[in-house]
Tab-separated table of C-alpha atoms in Angstrom:
chain	number	residue	atom	x	y	z
A	1	UNK	CA	-81.653	-168.082	106.937
A	2	UNK	CA	-82.834	-165.152	109.035
A	3	UNK	CA	-80.244	-162.596	110.208
A	4	UNK	CA	-78.848	-163.761	113.563
A	5	UNK	CA	-79.302	-162.052	116.886
A	6	UNK	CA	-76.644	-159.738	118.265
A	7	UNK	CA	-74.467	-160.771	121.190
A	8	UNK	CA	-72.184	-158.631	123.342
A	9	UNK	CA	-68.926	-158.988	125.211
A	10	UNK	CA	-67.752	-156.386	127.762
A	11	UNK	CA	-64.514	-154.596	126.867
A	12	UNK	CA	-63.168	-151.986	129.303
A	13	UNK	CA	-66.659	-150.969	130.354
A	14	UNK	CA	-68.040	-150.885	126.799
A	15	UNK	CA	-70.187	-153.460	125.002
A	16	UNK	CA	-68.614	-154.935	121.851
A	17	UNK	CA	-71.267	-156.373	119.508
A	18	UNK	CA	-70.848	-159.504	117.387
A	19	UNK	CA	-72.985	-161.978	115.471
A	20	UNK	CA	-72.579	-165.667	114.630
A	21	UNK	CA	-73.786	-167.698	111.644
A	22	UNK	CA	-73.367	-171.449	111.216
A	23	UNK	CA	-73.020	-174.129	113.833
A	24	UNK	CA	-70.150	-176.394	112.863
A	25	UNK	CA	-67.274	-177.185	110.560
A	26	UNK	CA	-64.306	-174.838	110.590
A	27	UNK	CA	-64.196	-171.704	112.767
A	28	UNK	CA	-63.851	-168.351	110.987
A	29	UNK	CA	-63.531	-164.807	112.368
A	30	UNK	CA	-64.511	-161.982	110.002
A	31	UNK	CA	-63.298	-158.587	111.249
A	32	UNK	CA	-65.414	-156.058	109.335
A	33	UNK	CA	-64.340	-152.633	108.141
A	34	UNK	CA	-65.899	-149.680	109.912
A	35	UNK	CA	-68.623	-149.114	107.297
A	36	UNK	CA	-69.957	-152.676	107.124
A	37	UNK	CA	-72.790	-152.578	109.647
A	38	UNK	CA	-73.543	-156.190	110.753
A	39	UNK	CA	-77.343	-155.837	110.677
A	40	UNK	CA	-77.755	-153.696	107.579
A	41	UNK	CA	-75.399	-155.725	105.374
A	42	UNK	CA	-78.231	-158.245	105.070
A	43	UNK	CA	-80.101	-155.631	102.992
A	44	UNK	CA	-78.070	-156.836	100.007
A	45	UNK	CA	-79.554	-160.233	98.977
A	46	UNK	CA	-76.168	-161.395	97.722
A	47	UNK	CA	-74.553	-160.667	101.102
A	48	UNK	CA	-77.399	-162.709	102.574
A	49	UNK	CA	-76.363	-165.527	100.237
A	50	UNK	CA	-72.701	-165.183	101.246
A	51	UNK	CA	-73.576	-165.715	104.910
A	52	UNK	CA	-75.850	-168.640	104.064
A	53	UNK	CA	-73.074	-170.298	102.068
A	54	UNK	CA	-70.558	-169.633	104.822
A	55	UNK	CA	-72.855	-171.492	107.228
A	56	UNK	CA	-72.490	-174.635	105.100
A	57	UNK	CA	-68.793	-175.029	105.881
A	58	UNK	CA	-68.041	-173.039	109.031
A	59	UNK	CA	-69.125	-171.279	112.170
A	60	UNK	CA	-68.450	-167.623	111.415
A	61	UNK	CA	-68.340	-164.807	113.953
A	62	UNK	CA	-68.213	-161.278	112.559
A	63	UNK	CA	-68.098	-157.795	114.056
A	64	UNK	CA	-66.839	-154.235	113.628
A	65	UNK	CA	-64.148	-152.738	115.808
A	66	UNK	CA	-64.934	-151.256	119.178
A	67	UNK	CA	-66.990	-148.049	119.035
A	68	UNK	CA	-68.701	-148.686	115.681
A	69	UNK	CA	-72.094	-149.905	114.543
A	70	UNK	CA	-73.967	-151.914	117.155
A	71	UNK	CA	-71.271	-151.478	119.811
A	72	UNK	CA	-71.082	-148.798	122.488
A	73	UNK	CA	-69.342	-145.592	121.311
A	74	UNK	CA	-65.846	-144.879	122.604
A	75	UNK	CA	-63.930	-141.601	122.768
A	76	UNK	CA	-60.759	-142.812	121.045
A	77	UNK	CA	-59.530	-144.980	118.195
A	78	UNK	CA	-58.476	-148.339	119.674
A	79	UNK	CA	-54.821	-149.247	119.173
A	80	UNK	CA	-53.805	-152.321	117.200
A	81	UNK	CA	-53.105	-154.135	120.467
A	82	UNK	CA	-56.520	-153.262	121.865
A	83	UNK	CA	-58.185	-154.422	118.646
A	84	UNK	CA	-56.247	-157.690	118.745
A	85	UNK	CA	-57.343	-158.257	122.348
A	86	UNK	CA	-60.951	-157.562	121.315
A	87	UNK	CA	-60.765	-160.198	118.581
A	88	UNK	CA	-59.481	-162.777	121.049
A	89	UNK	CA	-62.178	-161.785	123.560
A	90	UNK	CA	-64.884	-162.432	120.968
A	91	UNK	CA	-63.303	-165.782	120.080
A	92	UNK	CA	-63.290	-166.738	123.759
A	93	UNK	CA	-66.915	-165.670	124.174
A	94	UNK	CA	-67.954	-167.887	121.232
A	95	UNK	CA	-65.735	-170.773	122.326
A	96	UNK	CA	-63.259	-170.691	119.436
A	97	UNK	CA	-59.888	-172.114	120.364
A	98	UNK	CA	-58.456	-171.618	116.867
A	99	UNK	CA	-59.866	-169.979	113.777
A	100	UNK	CA	-59.169	-168.700	110.303
A	101	UNK	CA	-59.026	-164.904	110.613
A	102	UNK	CA	-60.323	-162.699	107.798
A	103	UNK	CA	-59.498	-158.985	107.645
A	104	UNK	CA	-60.619	-156.183	105.337
A	105	UNK	CA	-58.473	-153.108	104.752
A	106	UNK	CA	-57.667	-151.553	108.112
A	107	UNK	CA	-58.761	-154.586	110.184
A	108	UNK	CA	-55.917	-156.765	108.870
A	109	UNK	CA	-53.398	-155.227	111.290
A	110	UNK	CA	-54.966	-156.605	114.475
A	111	UNK	CA	-55.220	-160.066	112.903
A	112	UNK	CA	-51.578	-159.991	111.810
A	113	UNK	CA	-50.616	-159.127	115.390
A	114	UNK	CA	-52.623	-162.085	116.745
A	115	UNK	CA	-51.060	-164.502	114.240
A	116	UNK	CA	-47.565	-163.302	115.122
A	117	UNK	CA	-48.003	-163.314	118.917
A	118	UNK	CA	-50.371	-166.235	119.490
A	119	UNK	CA	-49.934	-168.566	116.503
A	120	UNK	CA	-51.717	-171.372	118.377
A	121	UNK	CA	-54.992	-169.430	117.987
A	122	UNK	CA	-54.766	-169.040	114.199
A	123	UNK	CA	-55.198	-171.693	111.506
A	124	UNK	CA	-54.929	-169.298	108.561
A	125	UNK	CA	-55.286	-165.709	107.428
A	126	UNK	CA	-57.168	-164.080	104.562
A	127	UNK	CA	-56.407	-160.401	104.015
A	128	UNK	CA	-58.553	-158.496	101.539
A	129	UNK	CA	-56.687	-155.398	100.390
A	130	UNK	CA	-54.680	-154.907	103.609
A	131	UNK	CA	-53.428	-151.435	104.580
A	132	UNK	CA	-50.092	-152.245	106.234
A	133	UNK	CA	-47.976	-149.110	105.979
A	134	UNK	CA	-49.793	-145.847	106.550
A	135	UNK	CA	-49.515	-143.399	103.672
A	136	UNK	CA	-48.669	-140.543	106.081
A	137	UNK	CA	-46.714	-142.369	108.770
A	138	UNK	CA	-43.739	-140.685	110.406
A	139	UNK	CA	-40.707	-140.204	108.214
A	140	UNK	CA	-40.382	-139.255	104.562
A	141	UNK	CA	-40.281	-142.779	103.139
A	142	UNK	CA	-43.050	-143.888	100.852
A	143	UNK	CA	-44.838	-147.154	101.648
A	144	UNK	CA	-43.277	-150.065	99.782
A	145	UNK	CA	-44.602	-150.353	96.221
A	146	UNK	CA	-46.069	-146.835	96.109
A	147	UNK	CA	-45.243	-143.775	94.023
A	148	UNK	CA	-45.771	-140.222	95.215
A	149	UNK	CA	-48.604	-139.792	92.715
A	150	UNK	CA	-50.366	-143.001	93.827
A	151	UNK	CA	-50.040	-142.028	97.500
A	152	UNK	CA	-51.408	-138.531	96.938
A	153	UNK	CA	-54.380	-139.844	94.937
A	154	UNK	CA	-55.065	-142.381	97.680
A	155	UNK	CA	-54.899	-139.835	100.511
A	156	UNK	CA	-56.878	-137.139	98.701
A	157	UNK	CA	-59.495	-139.639	97.512
A	158	UNK	CA	-60.131	-141.099	100.951
A	159	UNK	CA	-60.180	-137.676	102.641
A	160	UNK	CA	-62.835	-136.559	100.162
A	161	UNK	CA	-64.879	-139.661	100.978
A	162	UNK	CA	-64.651	-139.025	104.710
A	163	UNK	CA	-65.445	-135.319	104.244
A	164	UNK	CA	-68.728	-136.549	102.743
A	165	UNK	CA	-69.234	-139.472	105.121
A	166	UNK	CA	-72.698	-140.945	104.830
A	167	UNK	CA	-73.031	-140.438	101.068
A	168	UNK	CA	-71.730	-143.867	100.005
A	169	UNK	CA	-68.410	-142.682	98.596
A	170	UNK	CA	-66.505	-145.594	100.143
A	171	UNK	CA	-67.727	-147.905	97.392
A	172	UNK	CA	-66.091	-145.867	94.605
A	173	UNK	CA	-62.716	-145.757	96.378
A	174	UNK	CA	-62.838	-149.465	97.150
A	175	UNK	CA	-63.719	-150.493	93.588
A	176	UNK	CA	-65.068	-147.995	91.002
A	177	UNK	CA	-66.795	-150.832	89.114
A	178	UNK	CA	-69.190	-151.274	92.028
A	179	UNK	CA	-70.160	-147.611	92.142
A	180	UNK	CA	-73.743	-148.210	90.984
A	181	UNK	CA	-76.744	-146.223	92.321
A	182	UNK	CA	-77.949	-149.247	94.346
A	183	UNK	CA	-74.532	-149.939	95.896
A	184	UNK	CA	-73.983	-146.266	96.671
A	185	UNK	CA	-77.355	-145.988	98.437
A	186	UNK	CA	-76.645	-149.143	100.454
A	187	UNK	CA	-73.122	-148.011	101.298
A	188	UNK	CA	-74.436	-144.612	102.393
A	189	UNK	CA	-76.856	-146.323	104.779
A	190	UNK	CA	-74.081	-148.556	106.144
A	191	UNK	CA	-71.784	-145.563	106.676
A	192	UNK	CA	-74.366	-143.432	108.484
A	193	UNK	CA	-75.415	-146.261	110.793
A	194	UNK	CA	-71.846	-147.346	111.567
A	195	UNK	CA	-70.187	-144.115	112.669
A	196	UNK	CA	-70.538	-140.350	112.942
A	197	UNK	CA	-68.460	-138.223	110.535
A	198	UNK	CA	-66.105	-137.204	113.355
A	199	UNK	CA	-65.531	-140.801	114.456
A	200	UNK	CA	-64.960	-141.900	110.881
A	201	UNK	CA	-62.468	-139.082	110.280
A	202	UNK	CA	-60.475	-139.966	113.413
A	203	UNK	CA	-60.310	-143.544	112.194
A	204	UNK	CA	-58.997	-142.455	108.774
A	205	UNK	CA	-56.228	-140.286	110.199
A	206	UNK	CA	-55.195	-143.179	112.456
A	207	UNK	CA	-55.117	-145.490	109.438
A	208	UNK	CA	-52.854	-143.105	107.515
A	209	UNK	CA	-50.244	-143.425	110.267
A	210	UNK	CA	-50.120	-147.121	111.207
A	211	UNK	CA	-47.171	-149.342	110.298
A	212	UNK	CA	-47.000	-153.031	111.122
A	213	UNK	CA	-44.893	-154.237	108.189
A	214	UNK	CA	-42.237	-155.714	110.500
A	215	UNK	CA	-44.897	-157.955	112.105
A	216	UNK	CA	-45.486	-159.827	108.833
A	217	UNK	CA	-42.238	-161.814	109.037
A	218	UNK	CA	-43.427	-163.488	112.273
A	219	UNK	CA	-46.652	-164.888	110.775
A	220	UNK	CA	-46.317	-168.669	110.538
A	221	UNK	CA	-49.654	-169.775	109.064
A	222	UNK	CA	-50.913	-169.841	105.498
A	223	UNK	CA	-51.886	-166.317	104.476
A	224	UNK	CA	-53.699	-165.198	101.349
A	225	UNK	CA	-53.438	-161.562	100.323
A	226	UNK	CA	-56.324	-160.661	98.011
A	227	UNK	CA	-55.834	-157.717	95.681
A	228	UNK	CA	-58.789	-156.128	93.901
A	229	UNK	CA	-58.093	-155.550	90.212
A	230	UNK	CA	-59.225	-151.899	90.291
A	231	UNK	CA	-58.055	-151.005	93.773
A	232	UNK	CA	-56.545	-147.627	94.601
A	233	UNK	CA	-53.713	-149.599	96.246
A	234	UNK	CA	-50.906	-150.376	93.753
A	235	UNK	CA	-50.411	-154.037	92.886
A	236	UNK	CA	-46.728	-153.657	93.801
A	237	UNK	CA	-47.742	-152.788	97.381
A	238	UNK	CA	-49.770	-155.983	97.714
A	239	UNK	CA	-46.858	-157.953	96.244
A	240	UNK	CA	-44.518	-156.584	98.918
A	241	UNK	CA	-47.006	-157.515	101.657
A	242	UNK	CA	-47.483	-161.089	100.428
A	243	UNK	CA	-43.731	-161.495	99.917
A	244	UNK	CA	-42.968	-160.417	103.492
A	245	UNK	CA	-45.097	-163.237	104.969
A	246	UNK	CA	-43.248	-166.588	105.047
A	247	UNK	CA	-46.264	-168.572	103.786
A	248	UNK	CA	-48.007	-165.683	102.067
A	249	UNK	CA	-49.441	-165.820	98.562
A	250	UNK	CA	-50.903	-163.032	96.443
A	251	UNK	CA	-54.201	-163.559	94.638
A	252	UNK	CA	-55.451	-160.888	92.241
A	253	UNK	CA	-59.235	-161.011	92.140
A	254	UNK	CA	-60.717	-160.881	88.624
A	255	UNK	CA	-62.188	-157.558	87.469
A	256	UNK	CA	-65.852	-157.192	88.372
A	257	UNK	CA	-68.453	-156.526	85.673
A	258	UNK	CA	-70.338	-153.219	85.932
A	259	UNK	CA	-73.378	-153.439	88.173
A	260	UNK	CA	-71.890	-156.076	90.474
A	261	UNK	CA	-73.483	-155.908	93.911
A	262	UNK	CA	-71.432	-155.751	97.090
A	263	UNK	CA	-72.430	-159.307	97.926
A	264	UNK	CA	-71.560	-160.644	94.481
A	265	UNK	CA	-68.071	-159.195	94.829
A	266	UNK	CA	-67.713	-161.163	98.068
A	267	UNK	CA	-68.498	-164.541	96.486
A	268	UNK	CA	-64.959	-164.750	95.075
A	269	UNK	CA	-63.532	-163.757	98.476
A	270	UNK	CA	-65.648	-166.431	100.174
A	271	UNK	CA	-64.110	-169.078	97.913
A	272	UNK	CA	-60.676	-168.179	99.299
A	273	UNK	CA	-61.970	-168.184	102.874
A	274	UNK	CA	-63.462	-171.654	102.408
A	275	UNK	CA	-60.263	-173.040	100.908
A	276	UNK	CA	-58.065	-171.683	103.715
A	277	UNK	CA	-60.508	-172.690	106.473
A	278	UNK	CA	-61.265	-176.214	105.220
A	279	UNK	CA	-58.322	-177.105	102.987
A	280	UNK	CA	-60.816	-178.035	100.268
A	281	UNK	CA	-60.394	-176.385	96.891
A	282	UNK	CA	-63.683	-175.136	95.517
A	283	UNK	CA	-64.005	-176.236	91.896
A	284	UNK	CA	-65.324	-174.012	89.132
A	285	UNK	CA	-68.564	-176.010	88.981
A	286	UNK	CA	-69.153	-176.069	92.729
A	287	UNK	CA	-72.362	-174.076	92.293
A	288	UNK	CA	-73.802	-176.512	89.714
A	289	UNK	CA	-76.129	-179.178	91.028
A	290	UNK	CA	-79.103	-181.337	90.096
A	291	UNK	CA	-82.463	-179.867	91.072
A	292	UNK	CA	-86.092	-179.565	90.013
A	293	UNK	CA	-87.599	-176.236	88.989
A	294	UNK	CA	-91.279	-175.349	89.190
A	295	UNK	CA	-92.756	-172.501	87.169
A	296	UNK	CA	-96.280	-171.166	87.736
A	297	UNK	CA	-98.222	-168.490	85.895
A	298	UNK	CA	-101.748	-167.095	86.080
A	299	UNK	CA	-103.593	-167.893	82.836
A	300	UNK	CA	-105.957	-165.207	81.541
A	301	UNK	CA	-104.667	-162.635	84.013
A	302	UNK	CA	-105.514	-159.699	81.730
A	303	UNK	CA	-109.119	-160.835	81.381
A	304	UNK	CA	-109.445	-161.333	85.129
A	305	UNK	CA	-107.966	-157.899	85.777
A	306	UNK	CA	-110.390	-156.260	83.338
A	307	UNK	CA	-113.329	-158.085	84.927
A	308	UNK	CA	-112.694	-157.353	88.614
A	309	UNK	CA	-110.592	-154.168	88.535
A	310	UNK	CA	-107.108	-153.133	89.655
A	311	UNK	CA	-107.454	-153.148	93.450
A	312	UNK	CA	-109.332	-156.478	93.775
A	313	UNK	CA	-106.894	-158.145	91.370
A	314	UNK	CA	-103.914	-156.800	93.304
A	315	UNK	CA	-105.287	-158.291	96.531
A	316	UNK	CA	-106.124	-161.565	94.765
A	317	UNK	CA	-102.640	-161.924	93.359
A	318	UNK	CA	-101.068	-161.087	96.719
A	319	UNK	CA	-103.103	-163.885	98.332
A	320	UNK	CA	-102.050	-166.268	95.571
A	321	UNK	CA	-98.361	-165.399	96.027
A	322	UNK	CA	-98.588	-165.949	99.792
A	323	UNK	CA	-100.111	-169.376	99.168
A	324	UNK	CA	-97.323	-170.281	96.745
A	325	UNK	CA	-94.622	-169.198	99.162
A	326	UNK	CA	-96.205	-171.198	101.971
A	327	UNK	CA	-96.654	-174.376	99.901
A	328	UNK	CA	-93.122	-174.194	98.491
A	329	UNK	CA	-91.579	-173.825	101.951
A	330	UNK	CA	-93.711	-176.631	103.403
A	331	UNK	CA	-92.587	-178.885	100.547
A	332	UNK	CA	-88.936	-178.171	101.302
A	333	UNK	CA	-88.316	-175.900	98.318
A	334	UNK	CA	-87.313	-172.284	97.863
A	335	UNK	CA	-89.229	-169.544	96.074
A	336	UNK	CA	-86.549	-167.955	93.902
A	337	UNK	CA	-88.377	-165.273	91.977
A	338	UNK	CA	-91.758	-163.604	91.529
A	339	UNK	CA	-92.120	-161.663	88.265
A	340	UNK	CA	-95.485	-160.302	87.212
A	341	UNK	CA	-97.993	-163.140	87.431
A	342	UNK	CA	-95.356	-165.891	87.411
A	343	UNK	CA	-93.083	-167.577	89.938
A	344	UNK	CA	-89.967	-169.760	89.904
A	345	UNK	CA	-89.199	-172.208	92.721
A	346	UNK	CA	-86.480	-174.815	93.140
A	347	UNK	CA	-86.634	-178.219	94.879
A	348	UNK	CA	-84.151	-181.010	95.494
A	349	UNK	CA	-86.524	-183.693	94.186
A	350	UNK	CA	-89.132	-183.763	91.392
A	351	UNK	CA	-91.873	-185.501	93.403
A	352	UNK	CA	-91.999	-182.651	95.923
A	353	UNK	CA	-92.087	-180.114	93.092
A	354	UNK	CA	-94.951	-181.893	91.281
A	355	UNK	CA	-97.050	-182.279	94.427
A	356	UNK	CA	-96.452	-178.636	95.289
A	357	UNK	CA	-97.509	-177.582	91.774
A	358	UNK	CA	-100.749	-179.555	92.148
A	359	UNK	CA	-101.569	-177.900	95.480
A	360	UNK	CA	-100.816	-174.437	94.054
A	361	UNK	CA	-103.170	-175.019	91.119
A	362	UNK	CA	-105.941	-176.340	93.386
A	363	UNK	CA	-105.676	-173.413	95.774
A	364	UNK	CA	-105.716	-170.990	92.842
A	365	UNK	CA	-108.969	-172.556	91.613
A	366	UNK	CA	-110.533	-171.818	94.991
A	367	UNK	CA	-109.572	-168.168	94.447
A	368	UNK	CA	-111.129	-168.185	90.980
A	369	UNK	CA	-107.766	-168.197	89.180
A	370	UNK	CA	-106.538	-170.560	86.507
A	371	UNK	CA	-102.841	-171.258	87.161
A	372	UNK	CA	-100.618	-173.251	84.834
A	373	UNK	CA	-97.496	-175.015	86.125
A	374	UNK	CA	-94.441	-176.732	84.654
A	375	UNK	CA	-91.810	-178.906	86.317
A	376	UNK	CA	-88.434	-179.975	84.914
A	377	UNK	CA	-85.371	-181.647	86.444
A	378	UNK	CA	-81.774	-181.086	85.401
A	379	UNK	CA	-78.509	-179.425	86.277
A	380	UNK	CA	-78.764	-175.795	87.334
A	381	UNK	CA	-76.248	-173.197	88.386
A	382	UNK	CA	-76.782	-171.016	91.411
A	383	UNK	CA	-74.899	-167.721	91.516
A	384	UNK	CA	-75.868	-165.697	94.540
A	385	UNK	CA	-79.640	-165.581	94.650
A	386	UNK	CA	-80.048	-166.305	90.927
A	387	UNK	CA	-80.574	-169.586	89.057
A	388	UNK	CA	-79.260	-170.046	85.539
A	389	UNK	CA	-78.799	-172.841	83.028
A	390	UNK	CA	-80.770	-174.492	80.229
A	391	UNK	CA	-82.822	-176.427	82.807
A	392	UNK	CA	-84.382	-173.164	83.969
A	393	UNK	CA	-85.293	-172.124	80.414
A	394	UNK	CA	-86.799	-175.531	79.604
A	395	UNK	CA	-88.865	-175.441	82.794
A	396	UNK	CA	-90.227	-172.019	81.845
A	397	UNK	CA	-91.235	-173.266	78.378
A	398	UNK	CA	-92.935	-176.331	79.822
A	399	UNK	CA	-94.922	-174.156	82.197
A	400	UNK	CA	-95.970	-171.866	79.340
A	401	UNK	CA	-97.270	-174.886	77.393
A	402	UNK	CA	-99.682	-175.917	80.183
A	403	UNK	CA	-103.338	-174.926	80.274
A	404	UNK	CA	-105.225	-173.345	83.191
A	405	UNK	CA	-105.173	-175.698	86.178
A	406	UNK	CA	-102.753	-178.060	84.427
A	407	UNK	CA	-99.359	-179.336	85.592
A	408	UNK	CA	-97.022	-180.363	82.762
A	409	UNK	CA	-93.727	-182.165	83.383
A	410	UNK	CA	-90.812	-183.311	81.268
A	411	UNK	CA	-89.955	-186.938	80.639
A	412	UNK	CA	-87.038	-186.601	83.057
A	413	UNK	CA	-89.485	-185.759	85.832
A	414	UNK	CA	-91.910	-188.548	84.894
A	415	UNK	CA	-89.140	-191.151	84.863
A	416	UNK	CA	-87.634	-190.068	88.182
A	417	UNK	CA	-90.887	-190.249	90.160
A	418	UNK	CA	-91.754	-193.829	89.179
A	419	UNK	CA	-93.054	-195.575	92.297
A	420	UNK	CA	-94.081	-192.318	93.982
A	421	UNK	CA	-97.792	-192.841	93.303
A	422	UNK	CA	-97.934	-189.860	90.937
A	423	UNK	CA	-99.566	-190.680	87.603
A	424	UNK	CA	-99.376	-188.879	84.280
A	425	UNK	CA	-101.039	-188.712	80.894
A	426	UNK	CA	-98.903	-188.551	77.752
A	427	UNK	CA	-99.250	-185.060	76.322
A	428	UNK	CA	-97.315	-185.804	73.126
A	429	UNK	CA	-94.173	-184.216	71.750
A	430	UNK	CA	-93.773	-180.579	70.881
A	431	UNK	CA	-91.208	-177.929	70.200
A	432	UNK	CA	-90.296	-175.572	73.025
A	433	UNK	CA	-89.504	-172.049	71.878
A	434	UNK	CA	-85.753	-171.482	71.741
A	435	UNK	CA	-84.930	-175.036	72.910
A	436	UNK	CA	-83.410	-177.473	70.376
A	437	UNK	CA	-85.305	-180.660	69.436
A	438	UNK	CA	-88.770	-181.905	70.298
A	439	UNK	CA	-89.798	-182.658	73.865
A	440	UNK	CA	-92.255	-185.235	75.156
A	441	UNK	CA	-94.417	-183.764	77.886
A	442	UNK	CA	-96.722	-185.395	80.418
A	443	UNK	CA	-99.732	-183.955	82.271
A	444	UNK	CA	-100.275	-184.784	85.919
A	445	UNK	CA	-103.376	-186.978	86.269
A	446	UNK	CA	-106.232	-185.875	88.485
A	447	UNK	CA	-105.684	-188.772	90.897
A	448	UNK	CA	-102.609	-190.696	91.936
A	449	UNK	CA	-102.036	-194.263	90.831
A	450	UNK	CA	-101.094	-197.000	93.331
A	451	UNK	CA	-97.357	-197.286	93.714
A	452	UNK	CA	-95.863	-200.372	92.089
A	453	UNK	CA	-94.158	-201.360	95.329
A	454	UNK	CA	-96.220	-200.134	98.269
A	455	UNK	CA	-93.775	-198.567	100.756
A	456	UNK	CA	-94.295	-198.281	104.453
A	457	UNK	CA	-96.348	-195.347	105.725
A	458	UNK	CA	-93.291	-193.582	107.100
A	459	UNK	CA	-91.236	-193.890	103.917
A	460	UNK	CA	-94.183	-192.853	101.744
A	461	UNK	CA	-94.291	-189.494	103.535
A	462	UNK	CA	-90.551	-188.893	103.573
A	463	UNK	CA	-89.351	-186.319	101.059
A	464	UNK	CA	-85.882	-186.089	99.574
A	465	UNK	CA	-83.203	-183.840	101.006
A	466	UNK	CA	-84.041	-180.159	100.909
A	467	UNK	CA	-81.555	-177.396	100.162
A	468	UNK	CA	-81.220	-176.787	103.912
A	469	UNK	CA	-80.626	-180.507	104.554
A	470	UNK	CA	-77.835	-180.534	102.001
A	471	UNK	CA	-76.177	-177.576	103.705
A	472	UNK	CA	-76.468	-179.243	107.126
A	473	UNK	CA	-74.967	-182.472	105.830
A	474	UNK	CA	-71.983	-180.633	104.404
A	475	UNK	CA	-71.394	-179.198	107.862
A	476	UNK	CA	-71.912	-182.580	109.464
A	477	UNK	CA	-69.175	-184.157	107.374
A	478	UNK	CA	-66.737	-181.807	109.042
A	479	UNK	CA	-68.418	-181.726	112.479
A	480	UNK	CA	-70.243	-184.966	113.444
A	481	UNK	CA	-71.707	-183.347	116.551
A	482	UNK	CA	-74.212	-181.418	114.398
A	483	UNK	CA	-75.815	-184.619	113.072
A	484	UNK	CA	-78.292	-184.625	115.926
A	485	UNK	CA	-79.339	-181.080	115.040
A	486	UNK	CA	-79.753	-182.042	111.377
A	487	UNK	CA	-81.910	-185.015	112.326
A	488	UNK	CA	-84.052	-182.820	114.552
A	489	UNK	CA	-84.779	-180.421	111.683
A	490	UNK	CA	-85.609	-183.254	109.312
A	491	UNK	CA	-87.949	-184.902	111.817
A	492	UNK	CA	-89.717	-181.613	112.521
A	493	UNK	CA	-90.340	-181.091	108.821
A	494	UNK	CA	-91.572	-184.667	108.417
A	495	UNK	CA	-94.044	-184.250	111.288
A	496	UNK	CA	-95.345	-181.057	109.707
A	497	UNK	CA	-95.785	-182.683	106.307
A	498	UNK	CA	-97.411	-185.787	107.783
A	499	UNK	CA	-100.314	-183.611	108.895
A	500	UNK	CA	-100.934	-182.436	105.318
A	501	UNK	CA	-103.037	-184.409	102.806
A	502	UNK	CA	-101.358	-185.538	99.587
């Protein structure tokens, strides 16, 4: 999925920017915090994944508040009422009658106001670490669930961050576990491109003084309050917030391991959004699925490098990688990783993976390279942009066992492509390093054998569902009107493939 284009809606003479991903299913509104620039968030590959996964179950519109990021600047901090009106204006512009509303930190207030005043527009709420009672609001009372020490640390910490706006300090205050060099650099970029230091500071002082606790009792829909395990907000404060909402529940997010990217941290949040928006509980193994992996590697790369030199080899390998990417995409797969001289790609079906491997090896021969390839089918687990599981390791070992120009496959692949016209030669059994037992491998024959039952021309050129098809079908189950769009994409791909030789 490419990042979407930016749309605008006019608000009091100023343009308010928003973006939309997905085409069907449930409707979701994501009201971003001031530092989460809609365009630049896609820099994090795991945030990219989050939006792609969201598109499988919903149509999601997301934006920052008026005056930030891609929107026109304004000379004041919008009130909660103005922000709530802006959210509804964006929903109207997109054509959303009702939606699940998702807020982050300071953006939860406007969404709470909408749910309380216009409940017919809201199907559910997800609040990630809401700031409900300002730490410095009028009066001497502490916010519910806070101590004086916790409040002072919170205020001093955030003021220090905003004094150094543009350096990425937000990430450490939000969750210290995520304060890695990569996340800090990305957060610094998001901060600088979202607001000036003066605008950011005005926003912070406004946030310290808001109070919409009394609104919570009027919220009628299901509401999930998500509390980060290492948040600067006390757990007791989040408990008070969830308890004040008639159908509110508190969910403490598990601690994040060091080095977690911003997007990875959002995968857990997305699970809650999907459950509230669709009513479907996402199981623990929801990211496990059957797929085929293809590994390729340049054989004798060191010798080739020594023979032709650094610069020519660099250009040769770049050409080879472009060819792999092109062939994988044309075959309906996805290039997952390029490391050194090797690549990993994933496909829905083994026949597409084997045919792609053959084309990659043939094209490499034309470049003067000997490329080995291995294909295996089994259950894999996709977490963000990464693939894990024993299937991936077995596929890598099979690829390493192949010779230059050779495609080796497992027995699982050979058995599943019976009738496809692909033919194989028994390569015997062998041990695969680090994998228990002995494995029978098969080498792809130079020419295809006639299929046992000759299919029609159309069915012979029809591939299995791609990863994109599977995502579209999940949307179509919830929104039948997108079936025509799914069929159009499948037909376009089939026409493209029909022009390619086997």
